[in-house]
Amino acid sequence: MLKIYNTLTRTKEPLVPIETGHVRLYVCGMTVYDLCHLGHARVMVAFDVVVRYLRSRFRVTYVRNITDIDDKIIARALERGEPIDVLTRRYIDAMHEDERALGVPPPDHEPRATAHLPAIIAMIGTLIDKGYAYRADSGDVYYRVRAFAGYGALSGKSIDDLRAGARVQSGEGKEDPLDFALWKAAKPEEPAWSSPWGKGRPGWHIECSAMSIECLGTHFDIHGGGPDLKFPHHENEIAQSEAATGERFVNLWMHNGPVDVDRQKMSKSLGNFLTIRDALARYDAETLRYFLLQSHYRSPLDYSEKALTAAKTSLTRLYATLEGVTPMAGAAGADHEQRFLESMDDDFNTPLALSVLFDLAHEIHKSGKDSAQAAALAFRLHRLGGLLGLLGRPPAAFLRSGGAEVLPEVEIERLIAERDLARGERRFADSDRIREELGRRGVILEDVAGGGTRWRRR
RNA sequence: GGCUGGGUAGCAGAAUGGUUAUGCAGCGGCCUGCAAAGCCGUGUAUGCCGGUUCGAUUCCGGCCCCAGCCUCCA
C-alpha cells in the first residue's frame, strides 16, 4: 500500500484514488520569465519519479501548468523592451529543453494561464456571487479571506497571527489586508483581457484553481509543488476552489524540499541560484538526477561540487556493475525488488530504494557476471533503476561520457591495443607508460580476467 | 516573534524501543605482472538535560542550534 505524506494533515496517508485505478495529479509549474534553476529541477525530477512510480500501478493524469502572465513577466518584458509573448515563448522553449535534458517526460497536460481566461473569469464571477470576493474601486477584485472558514489549514497559520504580522501590507481598497487579488485592473501599457470588472489580468493564485479544476475536475487526488508555494499560493488555491465549488478540492498535498547553496535556499530573490544549464555544463544529467534522488524529496538538499562528484562516483558503480552482464529475466532478486517497492511505497523513499540497488550490485559481483544469477539480478537492477529514471543508457555510454579532455575513442582504442601487445610480450614498463598516459588524459583502464581491457572516463 | 520541518559516524544519507543501512572516503587482506574494478574483514554516530521503560538514537517534556514559510520565489 502506497503511503504519501500529506502536508495538510502532516501524516503519511494511503493513496486511495477517488476514481478507482486512476490518479489525477496537478503540480504547480514555472513562471516563465527566466531560465529554470536547480529548484525547478528538483520539482521536475521529484514529481517525475512520483509519476513514474504511480504509472507502474495506476492510470495517471499528470498536469503541470505554466504561468505565462504575471507581474514579474511584465516587468521583465518591459525591462528588455520585448513583447511578452516573445519573452514567455523563449523561456517556455528553454524550460522544455531543460526538461528533456533531465530525462523528464512531459506531463499529460501543460495548461497556460493566458489560454484559460474564460475559466478564470467564470470562477471569479462565482466567487463574487457567493460573497467570497468583491470588486474594489480600483477595479481590482479581491478574495475575502475571512469569509473562508478553513483559511490557514494547509500552512498551519491562523488569520489572527497573519494579521498581527507586521509585513502584511494593505492594498488600496482592500477590506482586509490579508485579502488577495483575483483580478488586477490593467495599467495603461499592460496586457489586458476584458472582464465584467473591466480590463485586467488574473491574479497568480486563481489560474491554478481554474486550470486544475478544468483539467482534473473539482475534486482530485494530489496537488504538488515547491516548498515556498505552501503559503500563500496553495492556501489561497484551497480557499478559492472550495469556496467556488463547495466541495473538497484536493485529497493530498505534496511539497518537495528546497535546494540550498551554502546552507541557504537557492532563490531568485537571493540571487544565489544556479540554472539547470549551469549544472548540466558541469555534470551529466543522470548524475544530477541521482544527486536529487539521493535525499528524500521532502528534505532540504545542499548543492555542492563535492556532492555532485560523489553522486557521479556512486552512479558509476551501478553502471560499472551492469557493464559486461547480459540482463535476463529470472527468479533471483525477488526479495530485493520487494524491498525496493516497500521503500518507494513509504512516501517515495528514494535513498532507501537506491540502497537496495547497491545491494543488488553487490550480489551481481558476488555471483560472477557471466552467471545466470547475475543476469537475473542485472535485469532487476536495470528495471528498478528505470522506475527512478536511472540506468537507462547502455553502461558504456555512461561510463565513457564526459571527462575534461575528450580524447577520441579511436585513439583510446589504438593505445589500448598497443598496450595489450606490450603486455603480451611482458614489456610492462611500456604498457604501464601507456596506461599512465591515458590516466593523465582522464581514461581509466580495467583489465578483464579472461583477457581484454575495459575503459571509462573519469 | 508566530507556524512548519530537522539535528545520525570524516562527508552524504536512511532506518529503528534491544540486533548490518547504503554510497563515498579510511584501514588490513585476497585477486592482479603492477594497477583498476571486485571480493573478504574492519573502525568511527545518533545536539544537550531530564522523564517513561528491564532497555531510548528511537516515545514524552524542557533547552540549544539549523533550515523553510510568514513578502515575488519551485
Short mmCIF file of C-alpha atoms (C1' of nucleotides) in Angstrom, two decimals:
data_model
loop_
_atom_site.label_atom_id
_atom_site.label_comp_id
_atom_site.label_asym_id
_atom_site.label_seq_id
_atom_site.Cartn_x
_atom_site.Cartn_y
_atom_site.Cartn_z
CA MET A 1 0.00 0.00 0.00
CA LEU A 2 1.49 3.28 -1.15
CA LYS A 3 1.59 5.94 1.52
CA ILE A 4 2.24 9.60 0.87
CA TYR A 5 2.99 12.40 3.31
CA ASN A 6 0.14 14.88 3.20
CA THR A 7 1.15 18.43 4.06
CA LEU A 8 -2.42 19.13 5.05
CA THR A 9 -2.59 16.51 7.80
CA ARG A 10 1.16 16.20 8.43
CA THR A 11 0.92 12.44 8.33
CA LYS A 12 1.54 9.73 5.78
CA GLU A 13 -1.73 8.61 4.27
CA PRO A 14 -2.58 5.72 1.97
CA LEU A 15 -3.23 6.79 -1.58
CA VAL A 16 -6.78 5.78 -2.46
CA PRO A 17 -7.67 7.24 -5.84
CA ILE A 18 -11.02 8.97 -5.97
CA GLU A 19 -11.74 7.19 -9.23
CA THR A 20 -10.67 3.57 -8.90
CA GLY A 21 -7.39 2.89 -10.67
CA HIS A 22 -6.92 6.45 -11.88
CA VAL A 23 -4.78 9.06 -10.10
CA ARG A 24 -5.21 12.70 -11.00
CA LEU A 25 -2.26 14.91 -10.15
CA TYR A 26 -1.59 18.63 -10.55
CA VAL A 27 1.78 20.25 -9.97
CA CYS A 28 2.46 23.97 -9.99
CA GLY A 29 4.97 24.62 -12.72
CA MET A 30 7.09 27.54 -13.74
CA THR A 31 6.58 31.22 -14.16
CA VAL A 32 8.35 31.76 -17.43
CA TYR A 33 10.38 34.95 -17.18
CA ASP A 34 13.83 33.40 -16.72
CA LEU A 35 15.79 30.19 -17.10
CA CYS A 36 14.94 27.32 -14.78
CA HIS A 37 17.21 26.84 -11.78
CA LEU A 38 18.02 23.79 -9.71
CA GLY A 39 15.00 24.32 -7.52
CA HIS A 40 12.87 23.84 -10.61
CA ALA A 41 14.93 20.78 -11.49
CA ARG A 42 14.03 19.30 -8.15
CA VAL A 43 10.32 19.79 -8.71
CA MET A 44 10.57 18.30 -12.20
CA VAL A 45 12.56 15.27 -11.10
CA ALA A 46 10.77 14.66 -7.81
CA PHE A 47 7.37 14.60 -9.45
CA ASP A 48 8.72 12.72 -12.43
CA VAL A 49 9.64 9.92 -10.06
CA VAL A 50 6.27 10.16 -8.35
CA VAL A 51 4.53 9.89 -11.71
CA ARG A 52 6.73 7.06 -12.96
CA TYR A 53 6.01 5.12 -9.82
CA LEU A 54 2.30 5.84 -9.88
CA ARG A 55 2.14 4.77 -13.51
CA SER A 56 3.57 1.39 -12.55
CA ARG A 57 0.26 0.61 -10.90
CA PHE A 58 -2.35 3.23 -11.83
CA ARG A 59 -3.58 5.13 -14.77
CA VAL A 60 -2.30 8.68 -14.17
CA THR A 61 -3.32 12.06 -15.46
CA TYR A 62 -0.49 14.46 -14.76
CA VAL A 63 -0.99 18.19 -15.21
CA ARG A 64 1.71 20.82 -14.71
CA ASN A 65 0.83 24.38 -15.55
CA ILE A 66 2.78 27.27 -16.98
CA THR A 67 2.28 30.77 -15.60
CA ASP A 68 2.72 32.99 -18.60
CA ILE A 69 1.23 36.21 -17.30
CA ASP A 70 2.22 37.86 -14.04
CA ASP A 71 3.93 40.93 -12.56
CA LYS A 72 7.46 39.63 -12.95
CA ILE A 73 6.91 38.69 -16.56
CA ILE A 74 5.52 42.13 -17.32
CA ALA A 75 8.42 43.78 -15.55
CA ARG A 76 10.99 41.66 -17.36
CA ALA A 77 9.43 42.28 -20.76
CA LEU A 78 9.39 46.00 -20.13
CA GLU A 79 12.98 45.94 -18.95
CA ARG A 80 14.05 44.11 -22.11
CA GLY A 81 11.82 46.10 -24.40
CA GLU A 82 10.39 42.86 -25.70
CA PRO A 83 6.79 41.71 -26.28
CA ILE A 84 5.53 39.48 -23.51
CA ASP A 85 4.61 36.57 -25.74
CA VAL A 86 8.06 36.55 -27.30
CA LEU A 87 9.67 36.51 -23.87
CA THR A 88 7.46 33.75 -22.50
CA ARG A 89 7.77 31.67 -25.66
CA ARG A 90 11.54 31.76 -25.36
CA TYR A 91 11.55 30.66 -21.75
CA ILE A 92 8.92 28.01 -22.33
CA ASP A 93 11.13 26.55 -25.03
CA ALA A 94 14.15 26.76 -22.74
CA MET A 95 12.21 25.02 -19.98
CA HIS A 96 11.24 22.20 -22.32
CA GLU A 97 14.86 21.78 -23.37
CA ASP A 98 15.95 21.56 -19.74
CA GLU A 99 13.21 19.08 -19.03
CA ARG A 100 14.27 16.86 -21.90
CA ALA A 101 17.89 17.13 -20.85
CA LEU A 102 16.94 15.88 -17.39
CA GLY A 103 15.12 12.91 -18.85
CA VAL A 104 11.74 14.12 -17.63
CA PRO A 105 8.88 13.21 -19.96
CA PRO A 106 6.34 15.99 -20.48
CA PRO A 107 3.18 15.99 -18.37
CA ASP A 108 -0.09 14.92 -19.96
CA HIS A 109 -1.35 18.48 -19.97
CA GLU A 110 0.52 21.71 -19.66
CA PRO A 111 -2.11 24.44 -19.42
CA ARG A 112 -1.11 28.07 -19.72
CA ALA A 113 -2.85 30.86 -17.87
CA THR A 114 -3.36 33.01 -20.92
CA ALA A 115 -5.18 30.19 -22.67
CA HIS A 116 -7.68 29.77 -19.83
CA LEU A 117 -9.07 33.24 -19.26
CA PRO A 118 -12.72 32.23 -19.70
CA ALA A 119 -12.48 29.63 -16.92
CA ILE A 120 -10.61 32.05 -14.69
CA ILE A 121 -13.13 34.83 -15.21
CA ALA A 122 -16.03 32.46 -14.65
CA MET A 123 -14.57 31.31 -11.36
CA ILE A 124 -14.02 34.85 -10.14
CA GLY A 125 -17.66 35.59 -11.05
CA THR A 126 -18.81 32.63 -8.99
CA LEU A 127 -16.75 33.77 -6.01
CA ILE A 128 -18.29 37.24 -6.19
CA ASP A 129 -21.79 35.78 -6.49
CA LYS A 130 -21.22 33.62 -3.45
CA GLY A 131 -19.91 36.51 -1.39
CA TYR A 132 -16.29 35.33 -1.27
CA ALA A 133 -14.96 38.15 -3.41
CA TYR A 134 -15.58 41.78 -4.13
CA ARG A 135 -14.57 44.43 -6.60
CA ALA A 136 -12.68 47.37 -5.13
CA ASP A 137 -12.94 50.90 -6.52
CA SER A 138 -9.55 50.43 -8.17
CA GLY A 139 -11.05 47.78 -10.41
CA ASP A 140 -9.16 45.01 -8.65
CA VAL A 141 -11.13 42.05 -7.43
CA TYR A 142 -10.12 40.61 -4.06
CA TYR A 143 -10.80 37.39 -2.25
CA ARG A 144 -12.41 37.92 1.12
CA VAL A 145 -10.15 35.75 3.25
CA ARG A 146 -12.17 35.94 6.45
CA ALA A 147 -15.20 34.55 4.60
CA PHE A 148 -13.47 31.19 4.22
CA ALA A 149 -13.58 29.25 7.45
CA GLY A 150 -10.70 26.88 6.79
CA TYR A 151 -8.16 29.50 5.83
CA GLY A 152 -4.67 28.63 7.07
CA ALA A 153 -5.21 24.89 7.49
CA LEU A 154 -2.53 23.89 5.00
CA SER A 155 0.27 26.11 6.24
CA GLY A 156 -0.70 25.99 9.91
CA LYS A 157 -1.27 29.68 10.09
CA SER A 158 -4.14 31.46 11.72
CA ILE A 159 -5.72 34.58 10.31
CA ASP A 160 -5.08 36.34 13.60
CA ASP A 161 -1.37 35.52 13.53
CA LEU A 162 -1.09 36.66 9.97
CA ARG A 163 -2.92 39.84 10.73
CA ALA A 164 -0.57 40.53 13.63
CA GLY A 165 2.42 40.09 11.33
CA ALA A 166 3.98 43.42 10.54
CA ARG A 167 4.79 42.55 6.97
CA VAL A 168 1.30 42.31 5.58
CA GLN A 169 0.54 45.44 3.67
CA SER A 170 -2.90 46.69 2.93
CA GLY A 171 -3.64 47.40 -0.69
CA GLU A 172 -5.90 50.12 -1.95
CA GLY A 173 -9.49 49.25 -1.49
CA LYS A 174 -8.96 46.02 0.40
CA GLU A 175 -11.45 45.27 3.14
CA ASP A 176 -8.77 43.39 4.99
CA PRO A 177 -5.00 43.47 4.50
CA LEU A 178 -4.97 39.68 4.10
CA ASP A 179 -7.33 39.72 1.14
CA PHE A 180 -5.54 38.81 -2.07
CA ALA A 181 -6.10 39.74 -5.70
CA LEU A 182 -8.12 37.54 -8.02
CA TRP A 183 -8.16 40.10 -10.79
CA LYS A 184 -5.84 43.03 -11.30
CA ALA A 185 -7.08 46.08 -13.16
CA ALA A 186 -4.79 46.87 -16.08
CA LYS A 187 -2.48 49.83 -16.06
CA PRO A 188 -2.10 51.60 -19.42
CA GLU A 189 0.71 49.60 -21.04
CA GLU A 190 -0.09 46.26 -19.54
CA PRO A 191 -1.64 43.33 -21.33
CA ALA A 192 -5.32 43.09 -20.51
CA TRP A 193 -8.37 40.93 -21.04
CA SER A 194 -11.95 42.11 -20.87
CA SER A 195 -13.97 41.06 -17.88
CA PRO A 196 -17.17 42.06 -16.12
CA TRP A 197 -14.96 44.13 -13.80
CA GLY A 198 -13.15 45.96 -16.52
CA LYS A 199 -9.92 45.31 -18.39
CA GLY A 200 -7.30 43.46 -16.45
CA ARG A 201 -5.50 40.22 -15.84
CA PRO A 202 -5.78 37.34 -13.40
CA GLY A 203 -4.02 37.22 -10.05
CA TRP A 204 -1.48 34.47 -9.63
CA HIS A 205 -3.43 32.05 -7.45
CA ILE A 206 -6.69 31.91 -9.35
CA GLU A 207 -5.16 30.46 -12.51
CA CYS A 208 -4.16 27.26 -10.74
CA SER A 209 -7.60 26.81 -9.21
CA ALA A 210 -9.30 27.36 -12.54
CA MET A 211 -6.92 25.26 -14.62
CA SER A 212 -6.63 22.34 -12.25
CA ILE A 213 -10.39 22.10 -11.98
CA GLU A 214 -10.77 22.42 -15.71
CA CYS A 215 -8.22 19.67 -16.37
CA LEU A 216 -8.91 17.33 -13.48
CA GLY A 217 -12.33 18.13 -12.06
CA THR A 218 -13.49 19.83 -8.89
CA HIS A 219 -12.03 17.18 -6.60
CA PHE A 220 -8.83 15.37 -7.45
CA ASP A 221 -6.16 13.26 -5.79
CA ILE A 222 -2.82 15.02 -5.50
CA HIS A 223 -1.63 18.58 -5.77
CA GLY A 224 2.07 19.28 -5.53
CA GLY A 225 4.69 21.94 -5.85
CA GLY A 226 7.75 23.58 -4.42
CA PRO A 227 8.23 24.30 -0.74
CA ASP A 228 7.58 28.00 -0.95
CA LEU A 229 4.20 27.50 -2.57
CA LYS A 230 2.57 26.15 0.54
CA PHE A 231 1.79 29.65 1.67
CA PRO A 232 0.24 31.72 0.32
CA HIS A 233 -0.21 30.10 -3.09
CA HIS A 234 -1.67 26.74 -2.17
CA GLU A 235 -3.51 28.09 0.82
CA ASN A 236 -5.21 30.54 -1.50
CA GLU A 237 -5.95 27.88 -4.06
CA ILE A 238 -7.82 25.88 -1.46
CA ALA A 239 -9.78 28.93 -0.36
CA GLN A 240 -10.73 29.84 -3.92
CA SER A 241 -11.54 26.36 -5.14
CA GLU A 242 -13.51 25.13 -2.18
CA ALA A 243 -15.45 28.37 -1.88
CA ALA A 244 -16.32 28.26 -5.56
CA THR A 245 -17.30 24.60 -5.82
CA GLY A 246 -18.48 23.89 -2.29
CA GLU A 247 -16.51 20.65 -2.47
CA ARG A 248 -13.27 19.37 -1.11
CA PHE A 249 -10.56 20.43 -3.58
CA VAL A 250 -7.62 18.04 -3.17
CA ASN A 251 -7.02 14.92 -1.08
CA LEU A 252 -3.23 15.00 -0.78
CA TRP A 253 -0.85 17.93 -0.81
CA MET A 254 2.79 17.19 -1.60
CA HIS A 255 5.69 19.60 -1.26
CA ASN A 256 9.31 18.92 -2.06
CA GLY A 257 12.17 20.39 -0.06
CA PRO A 258 14.33 23.35 -1.04
CA VAL A 259 17.64 23.19 -2.87
CA ASP A 260 20.22 25.07 -0.85
CA VAL A 261 23.56 26.55 -1.77
CA ASP A 262 25.86 27.07 1.18
CA ARG A 263 23.08 26.03 3.53
CA GLN A 264 20.76 28.71 2.27
CA LYS A 265 17.81 28.36 -0.01
CA MET A 266 18.52 28.88 -3.66
CA SER A 267 16.16 31.57 -4.76
CA LYS A 268 15.71 34.28 -7.28
CA SER A 269 15.34 36.95 -4.65
CA LEU A 270 18.65 35.99 -3.05
CA GLY A 271 20.34 35.81 -6.42
CA ASN A 272 22.25 32.69 -5.40
CA PHE A 273 20.66 30.38 -7.91
CA LEU A 274 22.30 28.08 -10.37
CA THR A 275 20.43 27.33 -13.56
CA ILE A 276 19.86 23.81 -14.79
CA ARG A 277 22.11 24.71 -17.71
CA ASP A 278 24.91 25.78 -15.40
CA ALA A 279 24.76 22.42 -13.68
CA LEU A 280 24.46 20.39 -16.89
CA ALA A 281 27.50 22.12 -18.32
CA ARG A 282 29.48 20.57 -15.50
CA TYR A 283 27.70 17.31 -14.75
CA ASP A 284 25.89 14.62 -16.60
CA ALA A 285 22.10 14.94 -16.37
CA GLU A 286 21.77 11.50 -14.87
CA THR A 287 24.35 12.37 -12.24
CA LEU A 288 22.24 15.38 -11.34
CA ARG A 289 19.15 13.20 -11.14
CA TYR A 290 20.98 10.73 -8.92
CA PHE A 291 22.07 13.59 -6.70
CA LEU A 292 18.49 14.77 -6.38
CA LEU A 293 17.21 11.29 -5.54
CA GLN A 294 19.91 10.57 -3.02
CA SER A 295 17.98 12.64 -0.50
CA HIS A 296 14.34 12.20 0.34
CA TYR A 297 12.20 14.58 -1.72
CA ARG A 298 10.98 16.48 1.33
CA SER A 299 14.44 17.14 2.83
CA PRO A 300 16.49 20.21 2.13
CA LEU A 301 19.29 19.45 -0.30
CA ASP A 302 22.63 21.24 -0.33
CA TYR A 303 24.20 21.66 -3.74
CA SER A 304 27.98 21.46 -3.89
CA GLU A 305 30.70 20.32 -6.25
CA LYS A 306 31.65 17.71 -3.73
CA ALA A 307 28.17 16.28 -3.55
CA LEU A 308 27.83 16.10 -7.32
CA THR A 309 31.22 14.44 -7.68
CA ALA A 310 30.22 11.88 -5.09
CA ALA A 311 26.96 11.30 -6.95
CA LYS A 312 28.90 10.59 -10.10
CA THR A 313 31.12 8.07 -8.34
CA SER A 314 28.11 6.27 -6.93
CA LEU A 315 26.29 6.10 -10.24
CA THR A 316 29.49 4.86 -11.85
CA ARG A 317 29.45 1.87 -9.54
CA LEU A 318 25.97 0.96 -10.63
CA TYR A 319 26.73 1.32 -14.32
CA ALA A 320 30.06 -0.48 -13.97
CA THR A 321 28.19 -3.37 -12.40
CA LEU A 322 25.90 -3.60 -15.38
CA GLU A 323 28.77 -3.47 -17.86
CA GLY A 324 29.59 -6.90 -19.17
CA VAL A 325 26.39 -8.53 -17.94
CA THR A 326 23.55 -9.50 -20.24
CA PRO A 327 20.36 -8.91 -18.29
CA MET A 328 17.84 -11.70 -18.48
CA ALA A 329 14.61 -12.10 -16.54
CA GLY A 330 14.82 -14.68 -13.80
CA ALA A 331 13.83 -15.53 -10.28
CA ALA A 332 16.85 -14.12 -8.49
CA GLY A 333 16.45 -10.82 -6.70
CA ALA A 334 12.75 -11.04 -5.94
CA ASP A 335 13.48 -10.13 -2.32
CA HIS A 336 15.42 -7.07 -3.42
CA GLU A 337 12.61 -5.98 -5.62
CA GLN A 338 10.25 -6.41 -2.72
CA ARG A 339 12.41 -4.17 -0.53
CA PHE A 340 12.73 -1.61 -3.28
CA LEU A 341 8.98 -1.41 -3.72
CA GLU A 342 8.39 -1.20 0.02
CA SER A 343 10.82 1.71 0.17
CA MET A 344 9.04 3.52 -2.59
CA ASP A 345 5.66 2.74 -1.06
CA ASP A 346 6.78 4.57 2.05
CA ASP A 347 6.39 8.11 0.76
CA PHE A 348 8.82 7.61 -2.12
CA ASN A 349 11.87 6.85 -0.02
CA THR A 350 14.34 7.02 -2.88
CA PRO A 351 17.50 6.99 -0.71
CA LEU A 352 16.42 3.68 0.75
CA ALA A 353 15.36 2.39 -2.66
CA LEU A 354 18.79 3.31 -4.02
CA SER A 355 20.48 1.39 -1.25
CA VAL A 356 18.65 -1.70 -2.49
CA LEU A 357 20.11 -1.07 -5.93
CA PHE A 358 23.58 -1.17 -4.39
CA ASP A 359 22.74 -4.39 -2.60
CA LEU A 360 21.75 -5.80 -5.95
CA ALA A 361 25.03 -4.62 -7.46
CA HIS A 362 26.88 -6.33 -4.68
CA GLU A 363 25.09 -9.59 -5.33
CA ILE A 364 25.84 -9.37 -9.04
CA HIS A 365 29.55 -9.04 -8.37
CA LYS A 366 29.46 -11.87 -5.92
CA SER A 367 27.72 -14.27 -8.23
CA GLY A 368 30.04 -13.59 -11.14
CA LYS A 369 28.99 -11.50 -14.09
CA ASP A 370 28.58 -14.39 -16.50
CA SER A 371 26.25 -16.38 -14.26
CA ALA A 372 22.52 -16.81 -14.82
CA GLN A 373 22.09 -15.43 -11.32
CA ALA A 374 23.87 -12.21 -12.28
CA ALA A 375 21.82 -11.92 -15.45
CA ALA A 376 18.60 -12.07 -13.47
CA LEU A 377 19.83 -9.63 -10.83
CA ALA A 378 21.01 -7.24 -13.52
CA PHE A 379 17.63 -7.45 -15.14
CA ARG A 380 16.03 -6.30 -11.88
CA LEU A 381 18.65 -3.64 -11.26
CA HIS A 382 18.03 -2.19 -14.68
CA ARG A 383 14.28 -2.30 -14.33
CA LEU A 384 14.12 -0.86 -10.81
CA GLY A 385 16.57 1.86 -11.77
CA GLY A 386 14.19 2.67 -14.58
CA LEU A 387 11.45 3.41 -12.07
CA LEU A 388 13.68 6.22 -10.86
CA GLY A 389 14.64 7.30 -14.36
CA LEU A 390 18.15 5.92 -13.86
CA LEU A 391 20.35 3.33 -15.60
CA GLY A 392 18.53 3.71 -18.90
CA ARG A 393 21.62 4.01 -21.07
CA PRO A 394 23.99 1.29 -22.21
CA PRO A 395 26.64 1.17 -19.46
CA ALA A 396 29.46 2.11 -21.80
CA ALA A 397 27.57 5.21 -22.92
CA PHE A 398 27.56 6.49 -19.37
CA LEU A 399 30.99 5.27 -18.38
CA ARG A 400 32.68 6.68 -21.44
CA SER A 401 30.93 10.03 -21.43
CA GLY A 402 32.22 13.31 -20.09
CA GLY A 403 35.76 13.92 -18.99
CA ALA A 404 37.58 17.19 -19.17
CA GLU A 405 39.72 16.28 -22.15
CA VAL A 406 37.96 14.49 -24.91
CA LEU A 407 40.39 12.01 -26.30
CA PRO A 408 38.76 10.38 -29.35
CA GLU A 409 37.65 6.79 -28.87
CA VAL A 410 39.67 5.52 -31.81
CA GLU A 411 42.80 6.96 -30.23
CA ILE A 412 41.96 5.34 -26.93
CA GLU A 413 41.35 2.01 -28.62
CA ARG A 414 44.61 2.32 -30.52
CA LEU A 415 46.59 2.94 -27.35
CA ILE A 416 44.87 0.06 -25.61
CA ALA A 417 45.77 -2.27 -28.47
CA GLU A 418 49.33 -1.08 -28.29
CA ARG A 419 49.37 -1.69 -24.57
CA ASP A 420 47.90 -5.16 -24.97
CA LEU A 421 50.67 -6.03 -27.37
CA ALA A 422 53.28 -4.82 -24.89
CA ARG A 423 51.63 -6.77 -22.10
CA GLY A 424 51.56 -9.88 -24.23
CA GLU A 425 55.32 -9.54 -24.62
CA ARG A 426 55.66 -8.77 -20.95
CA ARG A 427 57.08 -5.34 -21.67
CA PHE A 428 55.41 -3.97 -18.57
CA ALA A 429 57.32 -0.71 -18.49
CA ASP A 430 55.88 0.12 -21.89
CA SER A 431 52.36 -0.99 -21.04
CA ASP A 432 52.39 0.96 -17.78
CA ARG A 433 53.58 4.06 -19.56
CA ILE A 434 50.57 3.87 -21.89
CA ARG A 435 48.21 3.34 -19.00
CA GLU A 436 49.64 6.34 -17.20
CA GLU A 437 49.38 8.43 -20.32
CA LEU A 438 45.70 7.51 -20.68
CA GLY A 439 45.19 8.13 -16.98
CA ARG A 440 46.55 11.65 -17.34
CA ARG A 441 44.03 12.20 -20.10
CA GLY A 442 41.11 11.05 -17.98
CA VAL A 443 40.82 7.47 -19.13
CA ILE A 444 40.79 4.66 -16.60
CA LEU A 445 41.71 1.14 -17.70
CA GLU A 446 40.46 -2.12 -16.33
CA ASP A 447 41.94 -5.41 -17.44
CA VAL A 448 39.32 -8.13 -17.59
CA ALA A 449 40.14 -11.52 -16.11
CA GLY A 450 39.79 -13.62 -19.27
CA GLY A 451 41.73 -11.13 -21.41
CA GLY A 452 40.72 -7.83 -22.91
CA THR A 453 40.59 -4.36 -21.40
CA ARG A 454 37.65 -2.16 -20.48
CA TRP A 455 37.93 1.59 -20.21
CA ARG A 456 35.92 4.50 -18.89
CA ARG A 457 36.38 8.19 -18.46
CA ARG A 458 36.94 9.73 -15.09
"C1'" G B 1 8.03 36.88 17.36
"C1'" G B 2 4.40 33.03 15.07
"C1'" C B 3 3.94 28.49 12.11
"C1'" U B 4 6.34 24.04 9.87
"C1'" G B 5 10.35 20.57 9.46
"C1'" G B 6 15.02 18.96 11.17
"C1'" G B 7 19.73 17.98 14.30
"C1'" U B 8 22.63 10.29 12.95
"C1'" A B 9 29.70 8.34 12.16
"C1'" G B 10 35.22 12.08 8.07
"C1'" C B 11 31.25 13.53 4.23
"C1'" A B 12 26.42 12.41 2.07
"C1'" G B 13 22.12 9.96 3.79
"C1'" A B 14 18.22 6.06 5.53
"C1'" A B 15 16.11 3.40 9.46
"C1'" U B 16 14.90 1.70 14.27
"C1'" G B 17 12.24 0.86 21.69
"C1'" G B 18 17.10 -4.10 22.36
"C1'" U B 19 20.07 -6.98 16.52
"C1'" U B 20 24.21 -4.86 9.19
"C1'" A B 21 21.56 0.77 6.34
"C1'" U B 22 23.68 2.25 1.78
"C1'" G B 23 27.32 5.25 -1.11
"C1'" C B 24 31.99 7.92 -0.94
"C1'" A B 25 36.47 8.29 1.99
"C1'" G B 26 39.97 5.22 5.73
"C1'" C B 27 42.49 0.69 7.40
"C1'" G B 28 44.00 -4.82 6.75
"C1'" G B 29 43.76 -8.93 3.42
"C1'" C B 30 42.56 -11.61 -1.34
"C1'" C B 31 42.83 -11.12 -6.58
"C1'" U B 32 46.34 -8.62 -10.39
"C1'" G B 33 52.95 -8.67 -13.66
"C1'" C B 34 51.60 -3.89 -11.34
"C1'" A B 35 47.10 -1.33 -11.32
"C1'" A B 36 41.85 -0.61 -11.76
"C1'" A B 37 37.44 -2.91 -10.58
"C1'" G B 38 35.62 -6.51 -7.38
"C1'" C B 39 35.53 -9.69 -3.08
"C1'" C B 40 36.53 -10.67 2.36
"C1'" G B 41 37.36 -8.34 7.03
"C1'" U B 42 37.42 -3.75 9.99
"C1'" G B 43 36.92 1.26 12.87
"C1'" U B 44 34.08 5.69 13.68
"C1'" A B 45 27.34 8.07 15.24
"C1'" U B 46 22.65 9.15 16.95
"C1'" G B 47 22.88 18.12 19.73
"C1'" C B 48 22.16 18.94 25.45
"C1'" C B 49 19.32 17.93 30.11
"C1'" G B 50 15.53 15.35 32.41
"C1'" G B 51 11.33 11.61 32.27
"C1'" U B 52 8.82 6.84 30.86
"C1'" U B 53 11.00 1.74 30.27
"C1'" C B 54 14.25 -4.18 32.07
"C1'" G B 55 16.37 -1.31 27.97
"C1'" A B 56 15.86 5.05 24.08
"C1'" U B 57 19.28 7.39 18.89
"C1'" U B 58 14.02 5.91 18.52
"C1'" C B 59 8.46 7.73 22.96
"C1'" C B 60 7.40 12.33 26.33
"C1'" G B 61 9.00 17.29 28.36
"C1'" G B 62 12.49 21.34 28.52
"C1'" C B 63 16.75 23.69 26.33
"C1'" C B 64 20.24 24.85 22.41
"C1'" C B 65 21.20 25.02 17.25
"C1'" C B 66 19.83 24.81 11.84
"C1'" A B 67 16.57 25.39 7.62
"C1'" G B 68 11.91 26.88 5.32
"C1'" C B 69 7.44 29.92 5.42
"C1'" C B 70 5.06 34.40 7.44
"C1'" U B 71 6.90 39.42 1.02
"C1'" C B 72 7.69 37.70 -5.53
"C1'" C B 73 10.01 32.80 -5.39
"C1'" A B 74 9.98 25.58 -7.01
#
